[in-house]
Short mmCIF file of C-alpha atoms in Angstrom, two decimals:
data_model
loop_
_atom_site.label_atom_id
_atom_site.label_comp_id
_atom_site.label_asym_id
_atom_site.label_seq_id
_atom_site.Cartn_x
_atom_site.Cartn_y
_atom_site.Cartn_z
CA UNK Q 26 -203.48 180.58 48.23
CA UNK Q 27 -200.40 178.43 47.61
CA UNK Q 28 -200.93 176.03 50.14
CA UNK Q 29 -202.11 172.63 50.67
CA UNK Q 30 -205.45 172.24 52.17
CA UNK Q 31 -207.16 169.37 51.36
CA UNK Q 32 -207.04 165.82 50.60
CA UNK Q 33 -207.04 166.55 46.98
CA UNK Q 34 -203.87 169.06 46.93
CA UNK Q 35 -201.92 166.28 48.71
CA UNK Q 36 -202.83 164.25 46.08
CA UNK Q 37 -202.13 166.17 43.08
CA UNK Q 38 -198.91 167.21 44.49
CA UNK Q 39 -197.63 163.61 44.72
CA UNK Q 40 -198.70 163.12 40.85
CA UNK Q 41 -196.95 165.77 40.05
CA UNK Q 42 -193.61 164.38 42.10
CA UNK Q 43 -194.09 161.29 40.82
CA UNK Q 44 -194.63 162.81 37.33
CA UNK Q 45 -191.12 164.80 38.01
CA UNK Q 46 -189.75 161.62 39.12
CA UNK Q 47 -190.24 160.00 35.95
CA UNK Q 48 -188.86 162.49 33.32
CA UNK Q 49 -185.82 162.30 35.63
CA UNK Q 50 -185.96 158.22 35.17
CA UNK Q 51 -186.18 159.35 31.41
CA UNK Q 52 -182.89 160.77 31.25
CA UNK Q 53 -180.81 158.78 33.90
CA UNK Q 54 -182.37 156.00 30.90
CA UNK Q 55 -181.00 158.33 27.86
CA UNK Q 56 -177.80 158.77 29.21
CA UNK Q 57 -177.18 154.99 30.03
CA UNK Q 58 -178.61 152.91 27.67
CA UNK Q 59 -176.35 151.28 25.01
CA UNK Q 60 -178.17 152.01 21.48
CA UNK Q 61 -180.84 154.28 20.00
CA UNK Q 62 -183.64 151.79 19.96
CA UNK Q 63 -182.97 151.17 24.27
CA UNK Q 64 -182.95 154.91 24.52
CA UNK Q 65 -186.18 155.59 22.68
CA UNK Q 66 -187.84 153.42 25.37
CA UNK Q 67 -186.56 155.51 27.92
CA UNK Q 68 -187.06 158.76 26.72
CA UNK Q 69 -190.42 158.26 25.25
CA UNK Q 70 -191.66 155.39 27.84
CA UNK Q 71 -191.67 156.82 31.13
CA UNK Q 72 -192.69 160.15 29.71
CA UNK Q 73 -196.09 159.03 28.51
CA UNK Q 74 -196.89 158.02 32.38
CA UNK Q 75 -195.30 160.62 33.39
CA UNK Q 76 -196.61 163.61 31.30
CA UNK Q 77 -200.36 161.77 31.89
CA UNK Q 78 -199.29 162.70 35.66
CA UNK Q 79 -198.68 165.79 35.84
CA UNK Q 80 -201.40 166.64 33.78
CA UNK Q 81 -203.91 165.08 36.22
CA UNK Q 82 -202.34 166.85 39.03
CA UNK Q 83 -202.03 170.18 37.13
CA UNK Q 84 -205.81 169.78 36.34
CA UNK Q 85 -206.75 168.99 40.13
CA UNK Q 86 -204.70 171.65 41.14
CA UNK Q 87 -205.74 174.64 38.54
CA UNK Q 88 -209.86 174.08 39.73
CA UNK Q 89 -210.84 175.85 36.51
CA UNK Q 90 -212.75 173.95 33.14
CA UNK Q 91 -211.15 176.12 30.86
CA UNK Q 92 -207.55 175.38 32.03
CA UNK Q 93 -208.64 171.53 32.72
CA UNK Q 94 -209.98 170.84 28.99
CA UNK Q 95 -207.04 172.24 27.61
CA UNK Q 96 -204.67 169.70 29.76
CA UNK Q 97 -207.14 167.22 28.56
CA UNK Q 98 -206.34 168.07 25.14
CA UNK Q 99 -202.72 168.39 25.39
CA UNK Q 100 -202.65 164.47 27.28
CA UNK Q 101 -204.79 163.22 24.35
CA UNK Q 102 -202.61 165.08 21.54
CA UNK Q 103 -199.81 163.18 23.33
CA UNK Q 104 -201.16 159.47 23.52
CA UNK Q 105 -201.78 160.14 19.86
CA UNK Q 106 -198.27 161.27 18.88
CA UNK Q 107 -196.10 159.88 20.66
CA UNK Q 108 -196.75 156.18 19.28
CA UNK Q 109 -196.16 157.71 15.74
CA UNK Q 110 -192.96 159.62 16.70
CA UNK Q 111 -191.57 156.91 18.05
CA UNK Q 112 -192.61 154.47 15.31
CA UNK Q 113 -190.97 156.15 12.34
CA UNK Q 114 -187.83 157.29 14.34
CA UNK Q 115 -187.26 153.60 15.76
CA UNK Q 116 -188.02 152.38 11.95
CA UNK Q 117 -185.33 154.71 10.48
CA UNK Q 118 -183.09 153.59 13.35
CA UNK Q 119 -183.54 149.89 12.89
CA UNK Q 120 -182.75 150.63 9.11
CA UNK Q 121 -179.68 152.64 9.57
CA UNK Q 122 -178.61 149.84 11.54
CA UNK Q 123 -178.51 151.77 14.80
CA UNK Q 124 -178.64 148.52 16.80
CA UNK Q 125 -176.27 146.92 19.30
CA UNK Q 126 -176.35 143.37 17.33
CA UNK Q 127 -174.50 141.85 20.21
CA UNK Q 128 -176.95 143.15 22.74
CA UNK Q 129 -180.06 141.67 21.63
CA UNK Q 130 -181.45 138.06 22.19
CA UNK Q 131 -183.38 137.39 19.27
CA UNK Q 132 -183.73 139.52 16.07
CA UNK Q 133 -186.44 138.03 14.43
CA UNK Q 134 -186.67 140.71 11.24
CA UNK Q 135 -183.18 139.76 10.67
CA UNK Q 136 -183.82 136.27 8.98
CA UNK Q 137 -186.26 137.61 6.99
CA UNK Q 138 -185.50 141.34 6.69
CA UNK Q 139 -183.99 141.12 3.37
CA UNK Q 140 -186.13 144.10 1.88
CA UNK Q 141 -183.74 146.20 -0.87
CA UNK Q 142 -187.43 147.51 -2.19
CA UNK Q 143 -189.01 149.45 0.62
CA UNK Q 144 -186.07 150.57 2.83
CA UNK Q 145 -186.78 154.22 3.54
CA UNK Q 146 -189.92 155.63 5.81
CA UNK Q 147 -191.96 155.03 2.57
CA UNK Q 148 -196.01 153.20 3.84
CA UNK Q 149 -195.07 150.05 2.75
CA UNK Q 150 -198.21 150.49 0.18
CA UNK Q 151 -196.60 153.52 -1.55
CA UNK Q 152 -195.85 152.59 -5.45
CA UNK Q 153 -192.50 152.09 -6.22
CA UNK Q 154 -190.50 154.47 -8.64
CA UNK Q 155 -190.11 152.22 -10.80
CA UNK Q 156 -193.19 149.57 -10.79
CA UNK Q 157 -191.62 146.69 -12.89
CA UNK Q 158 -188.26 145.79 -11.51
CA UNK Q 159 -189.77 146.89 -8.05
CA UNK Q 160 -192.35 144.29 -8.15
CA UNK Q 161 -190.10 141.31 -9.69
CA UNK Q 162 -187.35 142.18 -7.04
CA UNK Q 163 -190.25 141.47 -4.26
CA UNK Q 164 -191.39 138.59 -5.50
CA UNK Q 165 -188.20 136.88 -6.03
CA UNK Q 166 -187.69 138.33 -1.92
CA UNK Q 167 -190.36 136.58 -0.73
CA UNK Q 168 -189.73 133.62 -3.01
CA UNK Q 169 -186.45 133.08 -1.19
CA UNK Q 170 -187.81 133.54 2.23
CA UNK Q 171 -190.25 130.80 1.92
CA UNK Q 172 -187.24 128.57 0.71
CA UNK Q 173 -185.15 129.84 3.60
CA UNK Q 174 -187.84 129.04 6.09
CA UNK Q 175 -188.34 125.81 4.88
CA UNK Q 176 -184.78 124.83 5.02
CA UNK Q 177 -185.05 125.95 8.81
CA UNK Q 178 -187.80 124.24 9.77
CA UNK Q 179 -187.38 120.76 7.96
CA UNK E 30 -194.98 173.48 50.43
CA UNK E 31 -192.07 174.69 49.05
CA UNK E 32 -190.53 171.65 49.44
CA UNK E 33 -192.34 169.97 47.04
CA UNK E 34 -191.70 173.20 44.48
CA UNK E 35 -187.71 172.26 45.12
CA UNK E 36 -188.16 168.88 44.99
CA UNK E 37 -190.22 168.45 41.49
CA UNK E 38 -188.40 171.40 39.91
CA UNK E 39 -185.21 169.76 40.78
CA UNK E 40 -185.99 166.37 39.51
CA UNK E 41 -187.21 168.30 36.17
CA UNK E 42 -184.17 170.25 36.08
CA UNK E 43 -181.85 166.68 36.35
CA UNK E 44 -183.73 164.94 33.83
CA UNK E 45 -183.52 168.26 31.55
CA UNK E 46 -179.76 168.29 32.24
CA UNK E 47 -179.17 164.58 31.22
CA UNK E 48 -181.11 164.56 28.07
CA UNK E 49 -178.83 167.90 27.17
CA UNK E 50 -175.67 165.98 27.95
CA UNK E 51 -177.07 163.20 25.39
CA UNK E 52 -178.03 165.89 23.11
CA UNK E 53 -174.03 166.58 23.09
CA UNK E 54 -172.85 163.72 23.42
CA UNK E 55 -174.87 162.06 20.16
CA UNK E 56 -173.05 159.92 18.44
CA UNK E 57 -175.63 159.75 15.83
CA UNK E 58 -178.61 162.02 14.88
CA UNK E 59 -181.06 160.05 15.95
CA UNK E 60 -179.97 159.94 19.34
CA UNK E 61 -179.93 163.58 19.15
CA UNK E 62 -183.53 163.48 18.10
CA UNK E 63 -184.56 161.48 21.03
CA UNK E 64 -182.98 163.70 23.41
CA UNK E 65 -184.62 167.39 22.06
CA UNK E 66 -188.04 165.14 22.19
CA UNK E 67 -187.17 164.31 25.59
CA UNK E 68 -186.12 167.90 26.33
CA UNK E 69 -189.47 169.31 25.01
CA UNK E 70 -191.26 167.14 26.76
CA UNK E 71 -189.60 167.45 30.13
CA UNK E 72 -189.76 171.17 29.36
CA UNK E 73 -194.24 171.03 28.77
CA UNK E 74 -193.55 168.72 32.07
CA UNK E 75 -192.31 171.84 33.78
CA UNK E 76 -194.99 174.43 32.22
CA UNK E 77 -197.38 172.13 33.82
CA UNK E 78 -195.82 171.51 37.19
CA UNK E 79 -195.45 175.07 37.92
CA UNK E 80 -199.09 176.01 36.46
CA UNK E 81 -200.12 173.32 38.95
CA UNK E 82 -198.01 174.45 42.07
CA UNK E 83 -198.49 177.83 41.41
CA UNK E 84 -202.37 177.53 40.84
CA UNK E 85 -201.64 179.91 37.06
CA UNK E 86 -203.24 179.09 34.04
CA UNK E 87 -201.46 181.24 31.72
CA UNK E 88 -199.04 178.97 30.43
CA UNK E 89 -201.44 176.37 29.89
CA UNK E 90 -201.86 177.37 26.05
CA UNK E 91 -197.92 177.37 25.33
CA UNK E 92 -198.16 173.64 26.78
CA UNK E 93 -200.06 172.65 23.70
CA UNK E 94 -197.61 174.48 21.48
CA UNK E 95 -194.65 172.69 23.16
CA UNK E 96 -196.32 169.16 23.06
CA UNK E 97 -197.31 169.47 18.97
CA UNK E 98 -194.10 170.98 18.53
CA UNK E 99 -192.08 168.19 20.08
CA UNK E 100 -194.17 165.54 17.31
CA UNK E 101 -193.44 167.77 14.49
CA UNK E 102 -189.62 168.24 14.46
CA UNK E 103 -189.17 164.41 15.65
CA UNK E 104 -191.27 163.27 12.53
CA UNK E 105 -189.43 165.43 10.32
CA UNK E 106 -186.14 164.90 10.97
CA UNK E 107 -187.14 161.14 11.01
CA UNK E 108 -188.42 161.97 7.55
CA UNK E 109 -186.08 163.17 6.22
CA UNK E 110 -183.33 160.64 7.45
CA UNK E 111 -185.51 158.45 5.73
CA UNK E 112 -185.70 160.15 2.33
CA UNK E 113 -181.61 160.05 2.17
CA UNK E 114 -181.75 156.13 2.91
CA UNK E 115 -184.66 155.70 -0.06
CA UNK E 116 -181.45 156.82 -2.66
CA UNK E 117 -179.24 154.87 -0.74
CA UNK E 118 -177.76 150.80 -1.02
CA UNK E 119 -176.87 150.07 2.29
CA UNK E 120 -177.67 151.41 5.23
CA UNK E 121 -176.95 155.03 4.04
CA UNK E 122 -173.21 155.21 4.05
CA UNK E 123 -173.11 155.80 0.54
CA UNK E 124 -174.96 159.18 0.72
CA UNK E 125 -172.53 160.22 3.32
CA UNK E 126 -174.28 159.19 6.34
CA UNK E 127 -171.94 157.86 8.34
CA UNK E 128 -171.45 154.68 9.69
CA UNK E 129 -173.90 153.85 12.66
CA UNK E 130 -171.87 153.89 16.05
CA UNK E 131 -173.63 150.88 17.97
CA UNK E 132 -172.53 148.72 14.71
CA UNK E 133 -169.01 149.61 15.34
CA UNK E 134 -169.30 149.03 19.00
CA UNK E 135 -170.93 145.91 18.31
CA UNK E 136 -168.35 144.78 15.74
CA UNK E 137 -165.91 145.50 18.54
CA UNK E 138 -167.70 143.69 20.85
CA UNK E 139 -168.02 140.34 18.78
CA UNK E 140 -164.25 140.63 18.38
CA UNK E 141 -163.17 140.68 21.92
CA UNK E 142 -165.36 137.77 22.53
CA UNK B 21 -231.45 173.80 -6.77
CA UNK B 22 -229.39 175.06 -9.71
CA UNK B 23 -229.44 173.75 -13.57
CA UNK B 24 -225.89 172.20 -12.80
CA UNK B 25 -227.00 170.34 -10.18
CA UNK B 26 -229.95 169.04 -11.97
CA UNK B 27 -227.51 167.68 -15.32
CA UNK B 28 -225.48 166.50 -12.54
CA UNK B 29 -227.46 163.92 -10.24
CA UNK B 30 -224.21 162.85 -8.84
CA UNK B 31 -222.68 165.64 -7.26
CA UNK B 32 -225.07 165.83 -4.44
CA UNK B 33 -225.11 162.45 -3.81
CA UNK B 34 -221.26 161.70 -3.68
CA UNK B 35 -221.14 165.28 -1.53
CA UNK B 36 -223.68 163.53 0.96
CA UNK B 37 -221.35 160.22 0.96
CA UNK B 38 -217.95 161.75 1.03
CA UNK B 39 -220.11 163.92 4.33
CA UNK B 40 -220.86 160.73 5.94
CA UNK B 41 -217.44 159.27 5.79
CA UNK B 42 -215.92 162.50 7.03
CA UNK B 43 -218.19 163.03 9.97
CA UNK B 44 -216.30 161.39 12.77
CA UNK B 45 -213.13 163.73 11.79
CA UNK B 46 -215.57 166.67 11.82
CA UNK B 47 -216.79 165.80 15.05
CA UNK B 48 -213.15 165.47 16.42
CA UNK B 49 -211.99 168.64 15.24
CA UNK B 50 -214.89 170.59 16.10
CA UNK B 51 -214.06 168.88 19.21
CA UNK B 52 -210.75 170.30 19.58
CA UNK B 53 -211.81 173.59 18.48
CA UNK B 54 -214.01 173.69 21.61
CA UNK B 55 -211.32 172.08 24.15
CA UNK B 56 -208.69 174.80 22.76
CA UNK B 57 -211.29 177.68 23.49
CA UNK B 58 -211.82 175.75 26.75
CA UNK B 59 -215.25 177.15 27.20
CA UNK B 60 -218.69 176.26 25.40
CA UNK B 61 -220.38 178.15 23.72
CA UNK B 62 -222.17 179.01 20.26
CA UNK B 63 -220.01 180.71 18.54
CA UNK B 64 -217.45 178.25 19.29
CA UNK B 65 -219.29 175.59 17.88
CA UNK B 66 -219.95 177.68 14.90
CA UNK B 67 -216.71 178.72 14.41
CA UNK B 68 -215.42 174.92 15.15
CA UNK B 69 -217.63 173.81 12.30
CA UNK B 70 -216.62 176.74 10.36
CA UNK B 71 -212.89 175.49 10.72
CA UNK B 72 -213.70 171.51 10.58
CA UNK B 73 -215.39 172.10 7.12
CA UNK B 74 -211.86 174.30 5.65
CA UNK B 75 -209.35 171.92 6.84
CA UNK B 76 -211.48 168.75 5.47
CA UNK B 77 -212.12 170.56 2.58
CA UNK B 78 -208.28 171.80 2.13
CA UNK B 79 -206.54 168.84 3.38
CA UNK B 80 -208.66 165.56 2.58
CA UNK B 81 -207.82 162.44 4.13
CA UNK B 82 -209.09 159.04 2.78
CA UNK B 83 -212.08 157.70 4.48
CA UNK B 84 -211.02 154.80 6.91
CA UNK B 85 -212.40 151.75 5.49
CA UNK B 86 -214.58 148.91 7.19
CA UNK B 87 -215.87 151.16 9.34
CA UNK B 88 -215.81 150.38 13.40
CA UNK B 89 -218.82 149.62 15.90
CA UNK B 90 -217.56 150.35 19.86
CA UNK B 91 -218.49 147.88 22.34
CA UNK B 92 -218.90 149.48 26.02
CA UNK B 93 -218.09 146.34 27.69
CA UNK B 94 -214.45 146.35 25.31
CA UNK B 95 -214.20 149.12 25.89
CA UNK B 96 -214.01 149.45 29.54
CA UNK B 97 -212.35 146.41 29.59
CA UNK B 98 -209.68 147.74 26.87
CA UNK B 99 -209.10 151.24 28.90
CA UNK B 100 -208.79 149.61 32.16
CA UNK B 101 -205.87 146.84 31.26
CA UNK B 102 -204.39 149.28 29.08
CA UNK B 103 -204.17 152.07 32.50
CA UNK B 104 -202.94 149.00 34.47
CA UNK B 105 -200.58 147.86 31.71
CA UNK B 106 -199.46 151.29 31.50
CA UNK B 107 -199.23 151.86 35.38
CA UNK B 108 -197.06 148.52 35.96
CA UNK B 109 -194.62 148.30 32.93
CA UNK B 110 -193.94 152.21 33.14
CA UNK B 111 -192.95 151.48 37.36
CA UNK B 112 -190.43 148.35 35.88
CA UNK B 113 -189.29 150.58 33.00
CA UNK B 114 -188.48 153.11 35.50
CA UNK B 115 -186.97 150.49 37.95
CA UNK B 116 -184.40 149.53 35.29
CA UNK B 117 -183.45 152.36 34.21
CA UNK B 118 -182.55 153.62 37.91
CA UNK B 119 -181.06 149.84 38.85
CA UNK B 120 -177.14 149.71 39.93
CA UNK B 121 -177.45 146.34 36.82
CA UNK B 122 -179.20 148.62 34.22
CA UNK B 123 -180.97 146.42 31.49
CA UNK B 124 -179.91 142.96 29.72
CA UNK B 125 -180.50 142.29 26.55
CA UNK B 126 -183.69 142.96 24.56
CA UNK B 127 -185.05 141.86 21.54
CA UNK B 128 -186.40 142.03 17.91
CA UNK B 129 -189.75 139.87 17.53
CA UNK B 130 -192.23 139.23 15.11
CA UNK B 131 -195.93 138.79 16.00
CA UNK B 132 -198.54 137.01 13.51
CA UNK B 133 -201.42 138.85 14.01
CA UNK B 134 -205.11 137.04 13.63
CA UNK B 135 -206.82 140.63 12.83
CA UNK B 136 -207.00 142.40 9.03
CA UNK B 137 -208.11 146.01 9.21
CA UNK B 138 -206.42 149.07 9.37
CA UNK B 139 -208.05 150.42 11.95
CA UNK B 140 -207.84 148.12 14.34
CA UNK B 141 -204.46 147.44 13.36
CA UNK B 142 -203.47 151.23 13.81
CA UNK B 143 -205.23 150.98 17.54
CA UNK B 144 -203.08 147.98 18.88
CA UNK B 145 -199.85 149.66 17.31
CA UNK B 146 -200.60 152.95 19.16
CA UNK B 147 -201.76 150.94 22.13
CA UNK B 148 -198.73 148.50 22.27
CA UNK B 149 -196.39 151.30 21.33
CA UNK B 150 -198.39 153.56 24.37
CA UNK B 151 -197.13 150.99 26.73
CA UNK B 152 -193.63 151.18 28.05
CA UNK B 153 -190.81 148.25 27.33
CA UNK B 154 -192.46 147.65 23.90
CA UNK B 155 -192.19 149.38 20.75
CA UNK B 156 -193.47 148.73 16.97
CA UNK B 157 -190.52 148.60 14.70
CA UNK B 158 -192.54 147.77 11.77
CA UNK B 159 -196.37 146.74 10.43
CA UNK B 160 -196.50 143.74 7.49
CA UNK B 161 -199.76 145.02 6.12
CA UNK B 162 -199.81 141.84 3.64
CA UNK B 163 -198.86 139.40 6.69
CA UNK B 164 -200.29 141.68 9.20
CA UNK B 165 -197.36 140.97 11.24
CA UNK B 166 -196.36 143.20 13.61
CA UNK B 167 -192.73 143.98 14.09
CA UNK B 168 -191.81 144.84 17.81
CA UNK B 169 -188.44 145.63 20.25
CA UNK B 170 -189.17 144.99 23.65
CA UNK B 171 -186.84 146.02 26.19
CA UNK B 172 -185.01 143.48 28.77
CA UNK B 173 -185.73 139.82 28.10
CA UNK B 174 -183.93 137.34 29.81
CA UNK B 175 -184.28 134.33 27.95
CA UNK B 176 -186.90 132.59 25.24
CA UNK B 177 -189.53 132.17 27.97
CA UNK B 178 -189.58 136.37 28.19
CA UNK B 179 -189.53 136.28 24.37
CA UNK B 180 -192.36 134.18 24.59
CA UNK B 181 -194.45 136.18 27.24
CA UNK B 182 -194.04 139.11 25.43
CA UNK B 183 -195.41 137.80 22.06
CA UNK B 184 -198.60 136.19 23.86
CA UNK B 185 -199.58 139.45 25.89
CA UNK B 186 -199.44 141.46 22.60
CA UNK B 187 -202.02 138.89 21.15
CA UNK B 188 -204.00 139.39 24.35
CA UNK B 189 -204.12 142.78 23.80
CA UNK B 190 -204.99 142.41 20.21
CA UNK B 191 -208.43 140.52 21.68
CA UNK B 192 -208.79 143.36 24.35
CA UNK B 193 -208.80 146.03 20.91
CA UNK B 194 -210.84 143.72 18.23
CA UNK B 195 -213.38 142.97 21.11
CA UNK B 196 -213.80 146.52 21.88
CA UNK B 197 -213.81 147.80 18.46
CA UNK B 198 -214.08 145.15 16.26
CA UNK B 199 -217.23 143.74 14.09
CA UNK B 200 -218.82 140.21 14.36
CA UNK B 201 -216.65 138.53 11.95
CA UNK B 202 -213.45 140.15 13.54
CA UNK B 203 -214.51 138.42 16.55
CA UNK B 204 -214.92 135.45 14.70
CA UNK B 205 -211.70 135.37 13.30
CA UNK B 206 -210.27 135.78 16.93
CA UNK B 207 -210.86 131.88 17.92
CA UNK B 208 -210.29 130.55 13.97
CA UNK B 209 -206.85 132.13 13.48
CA UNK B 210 -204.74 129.71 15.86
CA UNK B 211 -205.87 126.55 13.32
CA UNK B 212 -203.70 129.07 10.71
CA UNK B 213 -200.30 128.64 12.36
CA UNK B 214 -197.35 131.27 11.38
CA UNK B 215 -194.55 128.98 9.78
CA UNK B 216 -192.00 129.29 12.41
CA UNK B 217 -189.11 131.88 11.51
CA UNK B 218 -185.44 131.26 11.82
CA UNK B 219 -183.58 132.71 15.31
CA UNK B 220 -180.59 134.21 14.98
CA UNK B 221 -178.74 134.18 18.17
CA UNK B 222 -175.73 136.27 18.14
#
């Protein structure tokens, strides 16, 4: 019962290698990678590929709807997830400065990432504590970006 | 055929082993937070490799567990991480987080240059 | 009919609205109510109902505004670059982990985005986040800019690359999901140019 018969075993078997090949890429990534941002993409990356994979195989191999659907549901609760996961741990990362300066090329959000208003893993639409001084501070934010742009550019 | 059961489960069982090492290793939370995703998910990898090799649906319900479980303590820790920085001026040494280990390393790094 | 209901007009009719708005997430989780069973049957689609109507009921959710029309063509379109995107960048992801040189340098980049809905907005997030060697830092609803770290650039020219094939796949999404005038907005935006951000270098 355990053996490989037909076209479709041999191919579900390789998805599932190359599945298993991937969460070991994952954490050869984790363990090597200089900062927490790097190692998100590898530990979250390949996975999504990966875990897509094996479910694909699993459901060739298992031949049943019941078992199938649920694998279906499982991939799909994953592509939904894992974005969000990795969005609000890489946000709180970014903020708690958990970022080899000296190993990026261009940080963008830098120059203009002066926010002192919204700096936890508040939506950015949530009202402030306090509304007044919140608001003012903002303003006066983006009042000095737009002067420190234009000094760049002209 | 068993082959291929050594093979994947031995792949599995390296990337399982490196994220742990991470998880010890750290420095900071968040890389531990990473790693026990990774974990979980290299763990629901394994659930469904051997359901698939072994042709046994049983485990295919504590898959789904694992895979909503692995959202829910990432996005909560990450949460709550977040909450400490809302009271905080900088980047959260002031509420006794401690100071972020790449920004050392990269302070070290500017030096030497 | 009760006497209530009758001094009350609008009870039924904002029960009937707030229905309509809520249907797609009733579908979904009756959906997943089925898949989890794994079988079909009545009772499941009862009971799905059953469970839809509690947890909309106990945990609301606000309505998702604009509302979205799904183009097949898009959509196919969308799904299939999206599988090859995901196919090819998760290989070189994979590649550099695994490589004797390991990665580079990568990068902190800000994308002007020519699109202004939530939904949509929340799709090409997921979707850019979905694919491997890019990930979304943070979303400037006001700006709509999107805030991204993609792994291993090289130089400005990868910097560059990267920024235009997340505006491609913003088309991809808006011309699979998008309205008319979403579309339309598509070809205006580029007369609208982002005012060009410092670089800091280190």
């Amino acid at each position: 019962m355990n053996d490989v018969e037909t076209l479709g075993d041999v191919v579900a078997v390789a998805f599932l290698l190359l599945g298993a090949l991937l969460c070991l890429t994952a954490g050869i990534g984790l363990l090597r990678f200089p900062d927490v941002l790097t190692r998100m993409h590898a530990g979250t990356k390949p996975q999504v590929l990966g875990v897509l994979l094996i479910m694909v195989g699993a459901a060739i191999r298992l031949q049943g709807w019941s078992a199938t659907w649920m694998l279906l549901l499982v991939a799909l609760f994953q592509m939904l997830t894992a974005p969000v996961s990795a969005h609000m741990v890489s946000r709180v990362a970014y903020r708690r400065r958990h970022v080899r300066r000296d190993r990026l090329l261009v940080d963008e959000q830098r120059s203009t990432g002066k926010d002192r208003v919204y700096r936890g893993d508040e939506p950015a639409d949530a009202p402030p504590e306090e509304p007044g001084p919140a608001l003012a501070e903002s303003l006066r934010e983006d009042r000095e970006d737009r002067e420190d742009r234009g000094d760049g550019v002209r | 055929m068993t082959v291929a059961y050594w093979l994947a489960y031995g792949l599995l069982g390296g990337g399982a082993l490196l994220a742990l090492i991470r998880l010890g290793l750290g420095p900071s939370l968040l890389d531990r937070v990473v790693a026990t995703d990774t974990l979980l998910v290299i763990i629901a990898a394994g659930l469904a490799v051997h359901a698939g090799l072994a042709r046994d649906p049983t485990l295919v319900p504590v898959l789904v567990v694992v895979s909503l479980l692995a959202f829910v303590g990432s996005v909560s820790v990450a949460r709550y991480i977040g909450g400490m920085l809302l009271r905080s001026g900088d980047g959260g040494q002031d509420v006794g987080l401690p100071q972020a280990a790449e920004e050392r390393a990269g302070q070290v790094g500017e030096a030497d240059r | 009919m009760t006497a209530d209901a009758a001094t009350e007009p609008g009870v039924g009719g904002r029960l009937a609205h707030q229905l309509r708005h809520q249907l797609p997430l009733l579908v979904w989780l009756v959906v997943v109510w089925n898949l989890l069973w794994g079988t079909w049957s009545w009772a499941n689609l009862l009971g799905g109902i059953v469970v839809a109507l509690a947890v909309t009921w106990l945990l609301p959710l606000p309505p998702v505004v604009g509302g979205t029309r799904v183009r097949p063509l898009g959509l196919l379109v969308f799904l299939g670059s999206f599988l090859v995107d995901l196919v090819s960048s998760g290989a070189q992801v994979a590649w550099q982990t695994v490589r004797p040189s390991g990665i580079d340098r990568s990068a902190i980049i800000r994308v002007q985005l020519r699109t202004d809905s939530d939904l949509l907005l929340t799709i090409l997030a997921e979707s850019v986040t979905l694919v491997p060697g890019s990930m979304v830092l943070d979303l400037d609803r006001d700006r709509s800019v999107l805030v991204l770290h993609v792994l291993h650039v090289r130089d400005e020219a990868d910097v560059e690359r990267q920024r235009a094939s997340v505006l491609v796949q913003e088309e991809r999404v808006v011309r699979a999901f998008g309205t008319a005038d979403e579309i339309a907005a598509l070809s205006r935006a580029p007369g609208e140019p982002f005012p060009a951000v410092e670089r800091r270098t280190p």
